Amino acid sequence: MFELQIKIPASMAGGYKVIIGTDILGSLWQTIERDYPKLNKFVVTDENLSSSGWLAKLTGEVNIPAFIIAPAGEISKNINTVISIIESMEKAYLGRDTLVVALGGGTVGDIAGFAASIFKRGVPVLHIPTTTIAQADSAIGGKTGVDSSLSKNAFGTFWHPVGVYIDVSALATLDERQFRAGLVESVKHTIIADGEYFNWFESNLNSILEQNPVVLEQLAMRNCKIKGRVVEADPYEKNQRRMLNYGHTIGHAVEAASGFKLLHGEAVAIGIIGACLIELELKLAKNDKLERIRGLLKKIGVPVTLPGNLDDKIVMELIKHDKKAVNKWPRFALTTEIGQVYSPGGQYAVEVNPELVGKILKRLR
Ligand SMILES: NC(=O)c1ccc[n+]([C@@H]2O[C@H](COP(=O)([O-])OP(=O)(O)OC[C@H]3O[C@@H](n4cnc5c(N)ncnc54)[C@H](O)[C@@H]3O)[C@@H](O)[C@H]2O)c1
Ligand SMILES: [Zn+2]
């Protein structure tokens, strides 16, 4: 069991507690009632969390108003779901003294966080993340949002949670492919922030894949510490936080170009190799770094090359539409050594020539 504190001075609660444990879901409701006795609770989750029994495990016998997102996943991450959530909160006579409890993966967290941030001008949200992506990444950091019909996270807010409670045993029912893809966010954290963590990850990979609870707790703890540190330094993404975008500039474009057939983490794995190739080309890093990272990603079982049916031109076009693009071209987060982000002049996202990126896409085959 671990507990950390993340300080976000300007947020509603000034910061938040992250609790990490195994088999704690059944007792979390008591903790929530103890920590927030004056607030009415409203749970947002999805049909898979409900059918795998995690919702019942969390709330027990108590009858708590809840909204169950169906169908689960990105398809429901839109403004209509947010409207339905807000209206069902109104129907339950909830007011500003409400705590939204988000039980689920990144889509549930993003939707519930967004709904909480706008319900009656904002009520607190507490995250109980249940996927490898959410436990490593999305639950920490306060980014919320839903997609428009044109792009991802077109509606969104920064709304830092009041707490993040992680039960690593919830991962047991997660689909194996989702489990593995989500680990790529952990690999990203090792590369941008902590070489020793990379070594640890390499040597503990088998235990991670076997879901050894002791190792999973350490994994969650290391991720939350790294993400927490970056978010504390830059809660509203002015600069440092851009390093978290490592592998994501090419990754997001590849994810979209695949028509979302590749999972987010799978596309980011390809994007990380793309970033490594750029670093090699710019002589920022050596080949052995690329080989170690590629070896690790292969062992996780995620792709490290672009699928044959993806057209480079479409990927390039999508990179130009990156939401962080300035003058139709985004900046890239890059690293030198494993654990060492490249930040010339204190800038955590740097310009890379589009022609070079075009060349790298060809080398990603
Ligand atoms: N806010 C952020 O900072 C941030 C960061 C990274 C990703 N994201 C967002 O997160 C989303 C992806 O996250 P995700 O992969 O967790 O998505 P998800 O919530 O859609 O979960 C993936 C699938 O697993 C199911 N699931 C979740 N937990 C389960 C469990 N314990 N057992 C069985 N099934 C379970 C879900 O129902 C869903 O079908 C994207 O929308 C992405 O934009 C946000
Ligand atoms: Zn990501």
mmCIF file of N, CA and C and ligand atoms in Angstrom, residues 133 137 185 188 244-246 248 252 255 264-265 268, ligand 2:
data_model
loop_
_atom_site.group_PDB
_atom_site.id
_atom_site.type_symbol
_atom_site.label_atom_id
_atom_site.label_comp_id
_atom_site.label_asym_id
_atom_site.label_seq_id
_atom_site.Cartn_x
_atom_site.Cartn_y
_atom_site.Cartn_z
ATOM 1 N N ILE A 133 -3.745 2.348 -18.612
ATOM 2 C CA ILE A 133 -3.594 3.745 -19.059
ATOM 3 C C ILE A 133 -4.037 4.700 -17.950
ATOM 4 N N ASP A 137 -1.626 7.148 -16.053
ATOM 5 C CA ASP A 137 -1.599 8.405 -16.784
ATOM 6 C C ASP A 137 -2.843 9.267 -16.586
ATOM 7 N N GLU A 185 2.458 3.662 -21.689
ATOM 8 C CA GLU A 185 2.541 4.965 -20.988
ATOM 9 C C GLU A 185 3.585 4.885 -19.862
ATOM 10 N N LYS A 188 6.893 5.186 -21.490
ATOM 11 C CA LYS A 188 7.115 6.608 -21.789
ATOM 12 C C LYS A 188 7.658 7.333 -20.554
ATOM 13 N N LEU A 244 5.399 15.030 -21.494
ATOM 14 C CA LEU A 244 4.512 13.867 -21.394
ATOM 15 C C LEU A 244 3.969 13.471 -22.757
ATOM 16 N N ASN A 245 4.197 14.345 -23.723
ATOM 17 C CA ASN A 245 3.729 14.084 -25.068
ATOM 18 C C ASN A 245 4.719 13.229 -25.862
ATOM 19 N N TYR A 246 5.760 12.755 -25.180
ATOM 20 C CA TYR A 246 6.789 11.942 -25.850
ATOM 21 C C TYR A 246 6.126 10.774 -26.605
ATOM 22 N N HIS A 248 3.890 10.858 -28.694
ATOM 23 C CA HIS A 248 2.474 11.061 -28.985
ATOM 24 C C HIS A 248 2.217 11.854 -30.261
ATOM 25 N N HIS A 252 -0.376 9.880 -32.035
ATOM 26 C CA HIS A 252 -1.776 10.278 -32.256
ATOM 27 C C HIS A 252 -2.142 10.193 -33.731
ATOM 28 N N GLU A 255 -2.548 6.599 -34.692
ATOM 29 C CA GLU A 255 -3.791 6.075 -34.094
ATOM 30 C C GLU A 255 -4.989 6.472 -34.968
ATOM 31 N N HIS A 264 -4.541 3.156 -28.390
ATOM 32 C CA HIS A 264 -3.712 4.331 -28.139
ATOM 33 C C HIS A 264 -2.257 3.940 -27.804
ATOM 34 N N GLY A 265 -2.093 3.036 -26.865
ATOM 35 C CA GLY A 265 -0.741 2.649 -26.432
ATOM 36 C C GLY A 265 0.054 2.005 -27.562
ATOM 37 N N VAL A 268 1.223 4.758 -29.743
ATOM 38 C CA VAL A 268 2.281 5.514 -29.062
ATOM 39 C C VAL A 268 3.601 4.730 -29.086
HETATM 40 ZN ZN ZN B 2 -1.004 8.587 -24.088
#
